[in-house]
Short mmCIF file of N, CA and C in Angstrom, two decimals:
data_model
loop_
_atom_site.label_atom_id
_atom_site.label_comp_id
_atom_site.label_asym_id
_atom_site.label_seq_id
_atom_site.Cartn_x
_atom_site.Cartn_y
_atom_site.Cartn_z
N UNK A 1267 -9.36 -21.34 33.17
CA UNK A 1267 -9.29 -21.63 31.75
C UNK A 1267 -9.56 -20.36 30.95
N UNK A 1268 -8.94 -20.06 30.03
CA UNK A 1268 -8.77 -19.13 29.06
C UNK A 1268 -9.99 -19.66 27.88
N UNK A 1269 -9.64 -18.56 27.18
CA UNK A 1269 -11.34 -18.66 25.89
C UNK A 1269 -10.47 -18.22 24.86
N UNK A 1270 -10.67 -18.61 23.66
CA UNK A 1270 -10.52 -17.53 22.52
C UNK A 1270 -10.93 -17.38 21.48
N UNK A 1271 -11.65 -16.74 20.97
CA UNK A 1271 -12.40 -16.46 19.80
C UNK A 1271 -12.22 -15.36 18.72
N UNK A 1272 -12.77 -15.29 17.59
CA UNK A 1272 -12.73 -14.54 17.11
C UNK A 1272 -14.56 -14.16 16.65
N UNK A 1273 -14.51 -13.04 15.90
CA UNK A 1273 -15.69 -12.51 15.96
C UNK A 1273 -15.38 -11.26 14.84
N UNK A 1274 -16.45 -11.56 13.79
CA UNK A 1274 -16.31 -10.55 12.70
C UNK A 1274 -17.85 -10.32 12.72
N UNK A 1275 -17.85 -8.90 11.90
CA UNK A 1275 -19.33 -7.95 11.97
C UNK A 1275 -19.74 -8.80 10.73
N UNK A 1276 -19.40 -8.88 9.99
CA UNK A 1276 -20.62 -9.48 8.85
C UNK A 1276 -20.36 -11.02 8.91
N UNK A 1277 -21.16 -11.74 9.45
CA UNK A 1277 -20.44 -13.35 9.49
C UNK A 1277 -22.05 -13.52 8.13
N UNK A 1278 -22.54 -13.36 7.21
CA UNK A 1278 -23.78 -13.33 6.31
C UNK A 1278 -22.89 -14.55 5.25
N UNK A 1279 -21.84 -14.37 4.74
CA UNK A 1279 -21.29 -14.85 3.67
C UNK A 1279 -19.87 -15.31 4.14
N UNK A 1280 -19.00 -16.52 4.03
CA UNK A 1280 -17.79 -16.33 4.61
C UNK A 1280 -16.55 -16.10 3.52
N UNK A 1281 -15.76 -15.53 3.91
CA UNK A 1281 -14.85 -14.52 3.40
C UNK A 1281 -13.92 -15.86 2.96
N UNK A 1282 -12.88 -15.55 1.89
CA UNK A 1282 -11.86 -16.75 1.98
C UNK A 1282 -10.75 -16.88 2.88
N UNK A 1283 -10.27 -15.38 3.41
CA UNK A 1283 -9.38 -15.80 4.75
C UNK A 1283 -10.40 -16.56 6.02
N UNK A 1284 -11.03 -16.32 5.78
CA UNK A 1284 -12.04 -16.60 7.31
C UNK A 1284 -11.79 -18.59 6.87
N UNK A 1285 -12.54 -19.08 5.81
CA UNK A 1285 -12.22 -20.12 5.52
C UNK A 1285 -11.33 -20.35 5.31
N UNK A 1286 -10.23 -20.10 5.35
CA UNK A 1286 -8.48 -20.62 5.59
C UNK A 1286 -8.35 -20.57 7.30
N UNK A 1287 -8.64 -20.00 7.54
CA UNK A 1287 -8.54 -20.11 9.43
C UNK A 1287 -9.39 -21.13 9.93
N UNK A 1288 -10.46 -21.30 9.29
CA UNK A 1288 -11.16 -22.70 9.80
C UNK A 1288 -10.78 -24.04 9.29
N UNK A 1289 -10.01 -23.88 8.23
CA UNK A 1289 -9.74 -25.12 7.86
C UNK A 1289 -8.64 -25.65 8.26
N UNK A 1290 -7.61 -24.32 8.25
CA UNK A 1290 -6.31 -24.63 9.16
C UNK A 1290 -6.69 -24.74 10.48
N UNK A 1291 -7.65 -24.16 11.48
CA UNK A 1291 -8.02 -25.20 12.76
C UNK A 1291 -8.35 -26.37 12.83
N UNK A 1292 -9.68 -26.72 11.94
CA UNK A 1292 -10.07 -28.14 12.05
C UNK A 1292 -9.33 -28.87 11.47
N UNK A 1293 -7.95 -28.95 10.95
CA UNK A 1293 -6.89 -29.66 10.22
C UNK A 1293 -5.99 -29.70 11.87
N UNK A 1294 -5.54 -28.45 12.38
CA UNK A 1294 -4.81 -28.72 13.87
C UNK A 1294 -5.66 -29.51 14.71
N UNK A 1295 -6.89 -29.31 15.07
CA UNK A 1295 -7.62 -30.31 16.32
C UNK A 1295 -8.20 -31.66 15.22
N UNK A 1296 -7.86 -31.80 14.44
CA UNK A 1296 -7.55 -33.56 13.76
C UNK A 1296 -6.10 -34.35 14.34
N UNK A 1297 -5.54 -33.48 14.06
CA UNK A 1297 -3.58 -33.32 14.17
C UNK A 1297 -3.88 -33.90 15.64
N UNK A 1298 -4.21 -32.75 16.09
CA UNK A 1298 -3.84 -33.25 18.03
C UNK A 1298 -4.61 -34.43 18.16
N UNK A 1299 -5.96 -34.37 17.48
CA UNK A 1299 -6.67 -35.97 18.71
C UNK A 1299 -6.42 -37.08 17.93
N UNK A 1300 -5.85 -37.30 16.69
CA UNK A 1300 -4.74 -38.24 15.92
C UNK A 1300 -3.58 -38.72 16.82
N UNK A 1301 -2.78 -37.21 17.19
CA UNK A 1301 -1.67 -37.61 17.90
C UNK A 1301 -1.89 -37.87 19.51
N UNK A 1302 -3.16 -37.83 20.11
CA UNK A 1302 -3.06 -38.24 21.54
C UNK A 1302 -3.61 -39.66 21.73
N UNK A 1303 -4.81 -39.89 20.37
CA UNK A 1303 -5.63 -40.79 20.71
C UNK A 1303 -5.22 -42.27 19.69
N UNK A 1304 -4.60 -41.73 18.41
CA UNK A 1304 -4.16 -43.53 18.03
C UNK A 1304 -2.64 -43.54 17.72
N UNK A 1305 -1.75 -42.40 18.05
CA UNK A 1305 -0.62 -43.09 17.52
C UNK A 1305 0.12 -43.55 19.25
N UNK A 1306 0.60 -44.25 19.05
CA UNK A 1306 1.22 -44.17 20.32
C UNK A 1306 2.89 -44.11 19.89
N UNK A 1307 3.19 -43.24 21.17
CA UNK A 1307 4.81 -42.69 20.63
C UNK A 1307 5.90 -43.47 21.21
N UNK A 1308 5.71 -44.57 21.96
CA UNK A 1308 6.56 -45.11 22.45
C UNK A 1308 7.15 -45.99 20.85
N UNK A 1309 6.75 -46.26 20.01
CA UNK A 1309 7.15 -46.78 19.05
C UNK A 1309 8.05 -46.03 17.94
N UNK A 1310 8.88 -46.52 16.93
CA UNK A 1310 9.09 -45.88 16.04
C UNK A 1310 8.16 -45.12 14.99
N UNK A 1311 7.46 -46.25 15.00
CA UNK A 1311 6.58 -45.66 13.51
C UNK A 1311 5.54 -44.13 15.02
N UNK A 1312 5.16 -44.50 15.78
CA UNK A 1312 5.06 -43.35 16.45
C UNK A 1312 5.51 -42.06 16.89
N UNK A 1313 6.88 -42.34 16.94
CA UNK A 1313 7.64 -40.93 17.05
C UNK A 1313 7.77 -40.13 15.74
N UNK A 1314 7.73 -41.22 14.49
CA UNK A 1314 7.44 -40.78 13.03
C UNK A 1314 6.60 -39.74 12.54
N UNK A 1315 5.40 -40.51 13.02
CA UNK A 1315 4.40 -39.91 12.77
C UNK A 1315 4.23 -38.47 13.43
N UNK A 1316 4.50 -38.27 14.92
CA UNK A 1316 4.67 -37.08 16.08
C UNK A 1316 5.46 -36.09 15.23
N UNK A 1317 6.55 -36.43 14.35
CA UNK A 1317 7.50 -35.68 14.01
C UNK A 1317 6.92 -35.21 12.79
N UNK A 1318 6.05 -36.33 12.08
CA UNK A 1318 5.48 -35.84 10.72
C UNK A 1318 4.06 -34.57 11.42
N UNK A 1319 3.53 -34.91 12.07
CA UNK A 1319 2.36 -34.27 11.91
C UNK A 1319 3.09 -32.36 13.08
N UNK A 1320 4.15 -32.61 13.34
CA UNK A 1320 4.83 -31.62 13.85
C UNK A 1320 5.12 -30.28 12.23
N UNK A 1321 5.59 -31.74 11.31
CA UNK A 1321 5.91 -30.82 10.43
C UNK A 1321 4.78 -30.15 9.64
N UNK A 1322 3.76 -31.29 9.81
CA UNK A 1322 2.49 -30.29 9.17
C UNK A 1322 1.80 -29.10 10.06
N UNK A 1323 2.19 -29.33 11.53
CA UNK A 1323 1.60 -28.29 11.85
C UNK A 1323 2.00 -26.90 11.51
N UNK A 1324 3.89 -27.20 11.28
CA UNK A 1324 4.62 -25.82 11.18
C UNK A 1324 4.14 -25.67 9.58
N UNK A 1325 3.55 -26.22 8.92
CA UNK A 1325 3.41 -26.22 7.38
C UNK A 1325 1.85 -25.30 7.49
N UNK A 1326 0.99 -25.66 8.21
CA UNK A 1326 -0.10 -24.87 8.27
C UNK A 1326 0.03 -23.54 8.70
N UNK A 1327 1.05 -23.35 9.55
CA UNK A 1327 1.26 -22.00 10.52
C UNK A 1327 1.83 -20.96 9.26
N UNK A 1328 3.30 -21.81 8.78
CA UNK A 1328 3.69 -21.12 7.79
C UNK A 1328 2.84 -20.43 6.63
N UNK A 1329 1.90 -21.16 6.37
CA UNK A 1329 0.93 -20.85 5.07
C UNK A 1329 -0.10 -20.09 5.63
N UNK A 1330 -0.79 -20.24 7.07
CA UNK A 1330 -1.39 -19.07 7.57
C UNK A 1330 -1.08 -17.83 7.02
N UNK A 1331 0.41 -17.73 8.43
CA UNK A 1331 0.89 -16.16 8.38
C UNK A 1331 1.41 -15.86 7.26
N UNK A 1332 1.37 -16.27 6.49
CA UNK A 1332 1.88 -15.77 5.22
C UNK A 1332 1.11 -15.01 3.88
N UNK A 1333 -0.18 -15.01 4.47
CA UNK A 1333 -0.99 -14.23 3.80
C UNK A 1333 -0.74 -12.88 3.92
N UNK A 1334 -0.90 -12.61 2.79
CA UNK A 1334 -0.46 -11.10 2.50
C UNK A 1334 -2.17 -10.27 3.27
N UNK A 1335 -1.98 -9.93 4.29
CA UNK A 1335 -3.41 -9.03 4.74
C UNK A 1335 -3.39 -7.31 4.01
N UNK A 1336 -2.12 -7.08 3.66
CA UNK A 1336 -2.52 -5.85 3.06
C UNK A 1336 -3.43 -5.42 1.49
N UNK A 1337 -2.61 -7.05 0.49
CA UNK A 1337 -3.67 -7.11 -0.07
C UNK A 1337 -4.43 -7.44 -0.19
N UNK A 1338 -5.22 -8.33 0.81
CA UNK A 1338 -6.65 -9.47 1.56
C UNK A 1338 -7.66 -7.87 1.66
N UNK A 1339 -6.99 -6.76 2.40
CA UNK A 1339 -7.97 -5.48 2.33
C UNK A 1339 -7.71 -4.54 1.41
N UNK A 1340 -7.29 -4.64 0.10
CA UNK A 1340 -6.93 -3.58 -0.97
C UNK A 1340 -8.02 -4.51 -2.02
N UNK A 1341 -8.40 -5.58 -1.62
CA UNK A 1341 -8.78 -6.38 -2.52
C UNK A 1341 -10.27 -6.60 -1.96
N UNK A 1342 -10.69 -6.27 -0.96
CA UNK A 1342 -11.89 -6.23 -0.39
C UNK A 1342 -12.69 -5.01 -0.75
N UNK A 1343 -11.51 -3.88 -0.18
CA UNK A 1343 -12.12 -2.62 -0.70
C UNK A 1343 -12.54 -2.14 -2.29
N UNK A 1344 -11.64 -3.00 -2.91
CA UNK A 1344 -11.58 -2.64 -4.37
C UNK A 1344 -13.35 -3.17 -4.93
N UNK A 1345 -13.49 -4.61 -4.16
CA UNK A 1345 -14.37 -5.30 -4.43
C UNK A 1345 -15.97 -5.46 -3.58
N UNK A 1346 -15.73 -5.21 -1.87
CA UNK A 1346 -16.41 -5.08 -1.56
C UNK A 1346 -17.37 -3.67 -1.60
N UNK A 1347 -16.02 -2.64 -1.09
CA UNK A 1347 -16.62 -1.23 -0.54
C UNK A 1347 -16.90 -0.51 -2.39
N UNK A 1348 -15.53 -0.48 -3.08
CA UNK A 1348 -15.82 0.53 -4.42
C UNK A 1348 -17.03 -0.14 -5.47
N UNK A 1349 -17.00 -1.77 -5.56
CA UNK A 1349 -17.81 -2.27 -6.20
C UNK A 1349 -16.74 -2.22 -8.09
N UNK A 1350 -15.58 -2.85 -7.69
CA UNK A 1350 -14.61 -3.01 -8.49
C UNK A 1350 -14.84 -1.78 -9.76
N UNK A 1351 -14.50 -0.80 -9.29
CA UNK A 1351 -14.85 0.52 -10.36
C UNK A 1351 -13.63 0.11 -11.28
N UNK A 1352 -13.71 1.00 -12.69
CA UNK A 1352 -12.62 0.84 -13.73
C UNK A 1352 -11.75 1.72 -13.23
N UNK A 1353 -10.23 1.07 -13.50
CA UNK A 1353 -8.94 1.71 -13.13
C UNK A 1353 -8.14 1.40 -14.08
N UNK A 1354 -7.18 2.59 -14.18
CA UNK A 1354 -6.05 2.99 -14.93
C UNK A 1354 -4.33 2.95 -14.22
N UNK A 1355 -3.58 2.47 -14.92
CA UNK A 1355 -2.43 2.30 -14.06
C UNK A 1355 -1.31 3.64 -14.53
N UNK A 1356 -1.04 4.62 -13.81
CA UNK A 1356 0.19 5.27 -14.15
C UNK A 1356 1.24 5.21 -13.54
N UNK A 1357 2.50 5.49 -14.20
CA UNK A 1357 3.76 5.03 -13.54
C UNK A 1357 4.31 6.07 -13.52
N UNK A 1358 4.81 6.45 -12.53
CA UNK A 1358 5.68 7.89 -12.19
C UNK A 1358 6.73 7.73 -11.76
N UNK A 1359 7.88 8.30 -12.08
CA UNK A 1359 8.96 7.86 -11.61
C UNK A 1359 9.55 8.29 -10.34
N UNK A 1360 8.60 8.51 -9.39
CA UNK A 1360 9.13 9.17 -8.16
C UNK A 1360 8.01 9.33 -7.04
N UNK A 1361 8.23 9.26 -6.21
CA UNK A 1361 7.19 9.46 -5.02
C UNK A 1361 6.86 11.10 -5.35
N UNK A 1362 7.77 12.31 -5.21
CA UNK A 1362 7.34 13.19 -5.46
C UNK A 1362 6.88 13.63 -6.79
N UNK A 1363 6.58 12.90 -7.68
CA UNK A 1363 5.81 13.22 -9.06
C UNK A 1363 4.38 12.32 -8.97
N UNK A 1364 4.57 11.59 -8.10
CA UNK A 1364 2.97 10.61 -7.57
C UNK A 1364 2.30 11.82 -7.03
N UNK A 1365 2.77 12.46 -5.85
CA UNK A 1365 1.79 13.04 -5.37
C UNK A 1365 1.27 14.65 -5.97
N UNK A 1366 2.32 15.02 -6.87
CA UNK A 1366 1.45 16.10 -7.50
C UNK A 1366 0.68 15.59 -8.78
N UNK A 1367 0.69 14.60 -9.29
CA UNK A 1367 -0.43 13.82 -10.22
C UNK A 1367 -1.69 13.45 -9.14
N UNK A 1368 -1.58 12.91 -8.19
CA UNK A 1368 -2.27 12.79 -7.48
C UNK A 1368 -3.32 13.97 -7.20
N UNK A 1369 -2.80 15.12 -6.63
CA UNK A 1369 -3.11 16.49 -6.35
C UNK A 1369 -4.00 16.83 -7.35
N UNK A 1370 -2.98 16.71 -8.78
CA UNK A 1370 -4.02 17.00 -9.78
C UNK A 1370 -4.87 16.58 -10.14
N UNK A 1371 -4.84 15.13 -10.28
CA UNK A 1371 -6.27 14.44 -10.94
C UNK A 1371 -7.13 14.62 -9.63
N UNK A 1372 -6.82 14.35 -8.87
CA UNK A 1372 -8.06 14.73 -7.80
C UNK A 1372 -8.79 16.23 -7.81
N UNK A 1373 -8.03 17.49 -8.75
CA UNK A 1373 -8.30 19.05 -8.45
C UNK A 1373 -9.36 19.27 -7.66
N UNK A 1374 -10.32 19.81 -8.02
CA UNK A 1374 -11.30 20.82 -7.19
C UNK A 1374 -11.95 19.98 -6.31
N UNK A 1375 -11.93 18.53 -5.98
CA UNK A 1375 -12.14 17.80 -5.09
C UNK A 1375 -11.73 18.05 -3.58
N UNK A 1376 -10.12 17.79 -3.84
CA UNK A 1376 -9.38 18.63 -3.07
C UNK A 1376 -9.41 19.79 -2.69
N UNK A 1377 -9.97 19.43 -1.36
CA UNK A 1377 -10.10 21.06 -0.49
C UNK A 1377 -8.53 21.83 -0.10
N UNK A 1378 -7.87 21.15 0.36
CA UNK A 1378 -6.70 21.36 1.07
C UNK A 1378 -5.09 20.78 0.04
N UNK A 1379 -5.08 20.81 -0.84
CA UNK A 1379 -3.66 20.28 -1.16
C UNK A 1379 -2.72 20.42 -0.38
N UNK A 1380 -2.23 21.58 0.70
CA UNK A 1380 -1.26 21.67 1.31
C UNK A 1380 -1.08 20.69 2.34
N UNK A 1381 -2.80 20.44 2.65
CA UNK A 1381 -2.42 19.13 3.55
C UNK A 1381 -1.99 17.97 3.22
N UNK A 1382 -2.17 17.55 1.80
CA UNK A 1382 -1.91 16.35 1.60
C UNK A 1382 -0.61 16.09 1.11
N UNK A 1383 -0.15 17.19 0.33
CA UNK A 1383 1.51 17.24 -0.19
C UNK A 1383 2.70 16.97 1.66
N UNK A 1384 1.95 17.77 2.73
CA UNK A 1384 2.44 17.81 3.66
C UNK A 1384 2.38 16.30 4.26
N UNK A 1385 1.61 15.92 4.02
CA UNK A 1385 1.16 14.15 4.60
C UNK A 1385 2.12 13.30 3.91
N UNK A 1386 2.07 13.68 2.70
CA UNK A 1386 3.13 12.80 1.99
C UNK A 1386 4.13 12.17 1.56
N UNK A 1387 4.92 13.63 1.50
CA UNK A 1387 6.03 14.24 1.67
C UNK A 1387 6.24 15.34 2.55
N UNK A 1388 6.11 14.65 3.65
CA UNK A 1388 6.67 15.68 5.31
C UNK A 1388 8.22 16.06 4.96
N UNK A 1389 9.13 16.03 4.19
CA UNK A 1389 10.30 16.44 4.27
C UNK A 1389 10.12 18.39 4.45
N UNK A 1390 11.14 18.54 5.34
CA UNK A 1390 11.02 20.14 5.91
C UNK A 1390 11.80 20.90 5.74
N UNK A 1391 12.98 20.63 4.89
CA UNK A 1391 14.01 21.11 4.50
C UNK A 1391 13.60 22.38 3.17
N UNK A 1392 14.62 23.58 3.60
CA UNK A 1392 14.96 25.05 2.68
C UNK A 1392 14.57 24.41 1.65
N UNK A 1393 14.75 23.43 0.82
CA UNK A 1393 14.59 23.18 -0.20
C UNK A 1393 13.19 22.64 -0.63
N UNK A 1394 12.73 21.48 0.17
CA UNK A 1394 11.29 21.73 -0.50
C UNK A 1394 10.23 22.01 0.58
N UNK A 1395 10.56 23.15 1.22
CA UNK A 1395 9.64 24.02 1.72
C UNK A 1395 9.14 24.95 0.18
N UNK A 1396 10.34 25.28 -0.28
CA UNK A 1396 10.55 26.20 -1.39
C UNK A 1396 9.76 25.63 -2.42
N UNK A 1397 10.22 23.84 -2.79
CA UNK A 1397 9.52 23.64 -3.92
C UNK A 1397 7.65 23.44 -3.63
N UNK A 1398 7.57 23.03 -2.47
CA UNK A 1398 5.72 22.72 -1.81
C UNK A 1398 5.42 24.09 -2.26
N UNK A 1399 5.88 25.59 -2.34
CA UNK A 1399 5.32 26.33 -2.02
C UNK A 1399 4.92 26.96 -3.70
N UNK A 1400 6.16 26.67 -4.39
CA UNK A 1400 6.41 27.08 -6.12
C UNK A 1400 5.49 26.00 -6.79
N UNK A 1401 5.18 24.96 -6.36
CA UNK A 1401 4.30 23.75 -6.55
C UNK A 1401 3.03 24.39 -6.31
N UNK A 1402 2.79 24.03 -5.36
CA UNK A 1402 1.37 24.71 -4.79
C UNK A 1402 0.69 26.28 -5.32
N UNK A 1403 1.44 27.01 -5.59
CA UNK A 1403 1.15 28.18 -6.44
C UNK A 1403 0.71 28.00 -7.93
N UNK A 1404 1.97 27.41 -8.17
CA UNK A 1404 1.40 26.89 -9.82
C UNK A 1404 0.02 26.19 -9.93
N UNK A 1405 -0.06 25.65 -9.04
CA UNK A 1405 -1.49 24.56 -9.42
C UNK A 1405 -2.75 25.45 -8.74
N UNK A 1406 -2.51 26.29 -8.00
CA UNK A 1406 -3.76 27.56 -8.35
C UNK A 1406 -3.72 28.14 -9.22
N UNK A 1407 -2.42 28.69 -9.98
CA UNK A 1407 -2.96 29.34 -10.64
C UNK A 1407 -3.34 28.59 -11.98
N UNK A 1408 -3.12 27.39 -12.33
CA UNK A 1408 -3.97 26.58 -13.42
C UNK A 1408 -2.63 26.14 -14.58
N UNK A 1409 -3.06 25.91 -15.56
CA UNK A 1409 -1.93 25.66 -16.95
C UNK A 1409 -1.05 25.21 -16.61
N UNK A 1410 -0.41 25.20 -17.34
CA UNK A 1410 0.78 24.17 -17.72
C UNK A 1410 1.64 24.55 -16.09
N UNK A 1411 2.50 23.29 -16.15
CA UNK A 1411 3.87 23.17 -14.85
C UNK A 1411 4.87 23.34 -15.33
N UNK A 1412 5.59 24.30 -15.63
CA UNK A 1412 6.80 24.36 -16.13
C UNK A 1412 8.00 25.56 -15.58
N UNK A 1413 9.38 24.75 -15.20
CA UNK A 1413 10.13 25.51 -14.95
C UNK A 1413 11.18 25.96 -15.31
N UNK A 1414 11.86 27.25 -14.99
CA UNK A 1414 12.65 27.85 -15.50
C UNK A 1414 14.43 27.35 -14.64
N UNK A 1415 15.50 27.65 -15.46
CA UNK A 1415 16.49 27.56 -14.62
C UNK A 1415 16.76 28.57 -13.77
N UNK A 1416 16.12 29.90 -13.33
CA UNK A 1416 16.25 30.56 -12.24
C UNK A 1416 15.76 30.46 -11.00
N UNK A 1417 14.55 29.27 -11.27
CA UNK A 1417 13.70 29.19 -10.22
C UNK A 1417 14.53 27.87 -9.59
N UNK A 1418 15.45 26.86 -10.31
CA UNK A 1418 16.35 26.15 -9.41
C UNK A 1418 17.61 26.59 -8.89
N UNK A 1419 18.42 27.38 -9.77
CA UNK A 1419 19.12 28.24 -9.56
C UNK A 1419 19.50 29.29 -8.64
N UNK A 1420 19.00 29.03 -7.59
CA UNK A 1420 18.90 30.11 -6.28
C UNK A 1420 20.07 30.54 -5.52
N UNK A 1421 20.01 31.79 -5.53
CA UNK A 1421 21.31 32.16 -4.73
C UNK A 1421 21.61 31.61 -3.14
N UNK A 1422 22.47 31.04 -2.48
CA UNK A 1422 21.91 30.91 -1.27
C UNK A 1422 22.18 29.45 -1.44
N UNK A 1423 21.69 28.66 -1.85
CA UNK A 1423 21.70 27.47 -2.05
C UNK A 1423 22.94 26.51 -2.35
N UNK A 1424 23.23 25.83 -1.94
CA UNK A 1424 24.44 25.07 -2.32
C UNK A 1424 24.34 24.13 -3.34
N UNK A 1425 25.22 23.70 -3.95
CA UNK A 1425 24.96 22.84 -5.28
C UNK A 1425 23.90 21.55 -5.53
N UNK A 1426 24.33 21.02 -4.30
CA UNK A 1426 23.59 19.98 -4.20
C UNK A 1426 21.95 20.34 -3.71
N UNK A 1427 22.05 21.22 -3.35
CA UNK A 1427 20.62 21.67 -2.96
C UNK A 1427 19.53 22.28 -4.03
N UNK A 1428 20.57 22.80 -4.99
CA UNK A 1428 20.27 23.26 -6.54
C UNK A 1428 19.87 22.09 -7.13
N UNK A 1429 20.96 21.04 -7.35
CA UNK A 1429 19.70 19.70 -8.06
C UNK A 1429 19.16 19.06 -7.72
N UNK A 1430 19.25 18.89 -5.86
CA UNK A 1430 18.07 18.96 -5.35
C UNK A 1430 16.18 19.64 -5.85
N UNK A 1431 16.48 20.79 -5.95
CA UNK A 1431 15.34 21.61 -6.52
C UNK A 1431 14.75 21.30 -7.96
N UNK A 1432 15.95 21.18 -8.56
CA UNK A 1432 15.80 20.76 -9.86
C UNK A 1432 15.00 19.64 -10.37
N UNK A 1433 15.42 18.58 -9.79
CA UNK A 1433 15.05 17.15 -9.55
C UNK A 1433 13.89 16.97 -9.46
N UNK A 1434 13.70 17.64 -8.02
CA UNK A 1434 11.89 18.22 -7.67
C UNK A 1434 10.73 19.00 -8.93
N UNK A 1435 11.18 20.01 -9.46
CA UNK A 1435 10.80 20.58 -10.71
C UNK A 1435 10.39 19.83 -11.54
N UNK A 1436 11.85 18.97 -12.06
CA UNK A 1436 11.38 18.31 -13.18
C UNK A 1436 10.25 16.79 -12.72
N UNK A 1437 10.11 16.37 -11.61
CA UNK A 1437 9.41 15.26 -11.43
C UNK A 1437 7.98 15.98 -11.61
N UNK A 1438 7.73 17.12 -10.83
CA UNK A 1438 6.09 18.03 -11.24
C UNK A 1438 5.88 18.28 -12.38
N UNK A 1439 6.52 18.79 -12.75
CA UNK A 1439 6.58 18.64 -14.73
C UNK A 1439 6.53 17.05 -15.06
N UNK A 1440 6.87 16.41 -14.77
CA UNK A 1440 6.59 15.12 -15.30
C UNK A 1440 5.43 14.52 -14.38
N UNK A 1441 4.80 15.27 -13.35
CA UNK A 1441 3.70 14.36 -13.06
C UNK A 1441 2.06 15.83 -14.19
N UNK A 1442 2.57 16.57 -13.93
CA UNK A 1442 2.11 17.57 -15.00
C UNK A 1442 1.92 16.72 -16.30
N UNK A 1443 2.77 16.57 -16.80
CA UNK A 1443 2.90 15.71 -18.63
C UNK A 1443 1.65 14.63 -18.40
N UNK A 1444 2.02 13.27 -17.19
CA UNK A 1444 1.19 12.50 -17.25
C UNK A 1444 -0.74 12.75 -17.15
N UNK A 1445 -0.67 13.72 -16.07
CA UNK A 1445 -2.15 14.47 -15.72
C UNK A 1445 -2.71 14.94 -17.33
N UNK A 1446 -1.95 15.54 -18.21
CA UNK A 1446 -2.31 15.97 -19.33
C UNK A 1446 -2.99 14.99 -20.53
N UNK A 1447 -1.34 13.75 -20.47
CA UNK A 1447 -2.29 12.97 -21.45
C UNK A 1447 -3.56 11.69 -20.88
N UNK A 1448 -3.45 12.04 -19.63
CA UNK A 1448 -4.84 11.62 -18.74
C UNK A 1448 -6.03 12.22 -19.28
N UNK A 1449 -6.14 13.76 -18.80
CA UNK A 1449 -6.86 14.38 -19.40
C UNK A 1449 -7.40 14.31 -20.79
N UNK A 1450 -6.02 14.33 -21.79
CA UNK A 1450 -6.74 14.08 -22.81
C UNK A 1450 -7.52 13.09 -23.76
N UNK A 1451 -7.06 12.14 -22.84
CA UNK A 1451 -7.77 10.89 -23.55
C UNK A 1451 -9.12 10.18 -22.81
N UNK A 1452 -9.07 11.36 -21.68
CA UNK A 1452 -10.53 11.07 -20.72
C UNK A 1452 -11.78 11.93 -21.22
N UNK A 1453 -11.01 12.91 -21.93
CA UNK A 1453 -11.74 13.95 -22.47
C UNK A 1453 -11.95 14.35 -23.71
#
């Protein structure tokens, strides 16, 4: 015979998934000793019932797995671990303008930016090797993000690789803009 359990480190308080798993068990071992011990299936209204409590079982399973667990722990952490700190929502229009807002509002925190632009956006291509590196310079040396059309403009480069660059530019400049009026209204 097999065992199976589960087992969590803080059992002090119970969690609300934890009480959805117990209730959806003790709702299944009702189900089963219902269906072994008073219906009997040789009947109609018995096979009824077999078929009904079939459908509740797939009705419990369904509503189980269907919990979203990514936000069950975005919502723990927010609440358990940060102690629901105040948050601000910004909208960026691009994965690569997230992570140099990111970069920035985090500044001198950040030990390593190169690691994290690299984590983020692993793309390895001539092109934004070029921009990680015109990126990453600018934000040592401080002030404003702003670029010129020579710096997308590169000889060497093929067209599409040009607004490629471009694209890139202007999203840092626009995660630049947002960091600013962050700043200024934090400050």
């Amino acid at each position: 015979m097999g065992k199976f359990s589960i087992q969590y480190s803080d059992d002090s308080e119970p969690h609300p998934e934890r009480r959805n798993i117990g209730l959806c068990s003790l709702l299944l071992t009702v189900q089963f000793l219902a269906q072994l011990l008073l219906i009997p299936q040789g009947t109609l209204f018995g096979q009824i019932m077999f078929l009904t409590s079939l459908a509740f079982s797939w009705g419990y399973n369904s509503w189980l797995s269907s919990l979203d667990k990514a936000k069950l722990q975005r919502d723990m952490l927010i609440e358990k671990v940060l102690n629901k700190p105040p948050m601000k929502k910004y909208e960026l229009g691009t994965r690569t303008a997230m992570v140099v807002f990111v970069i920035l509002a985090l500044g001198k925190q950040l030990e390593e930016p190169r690691k994290l632009l690299e984590s983020l956006l692993p793309n390895d291509t001539k092109v934004w090797k070029r921009w990680k590196d015109t990126v990453l310079e600018r934000l040592k040396m401080g002030g404003e993000i702003c670029f010129q059309k020579d710096e997308w403009d590169v000889e060497g480069y093929s067209e599409s690789e040009r607004n490629l660059l471009k694209t890139l530019y202007e999203d840092a400049e626009a995660a630049w803009r947002t960091h600013r009026k962050r700043s200024q209204i934090a400050g």
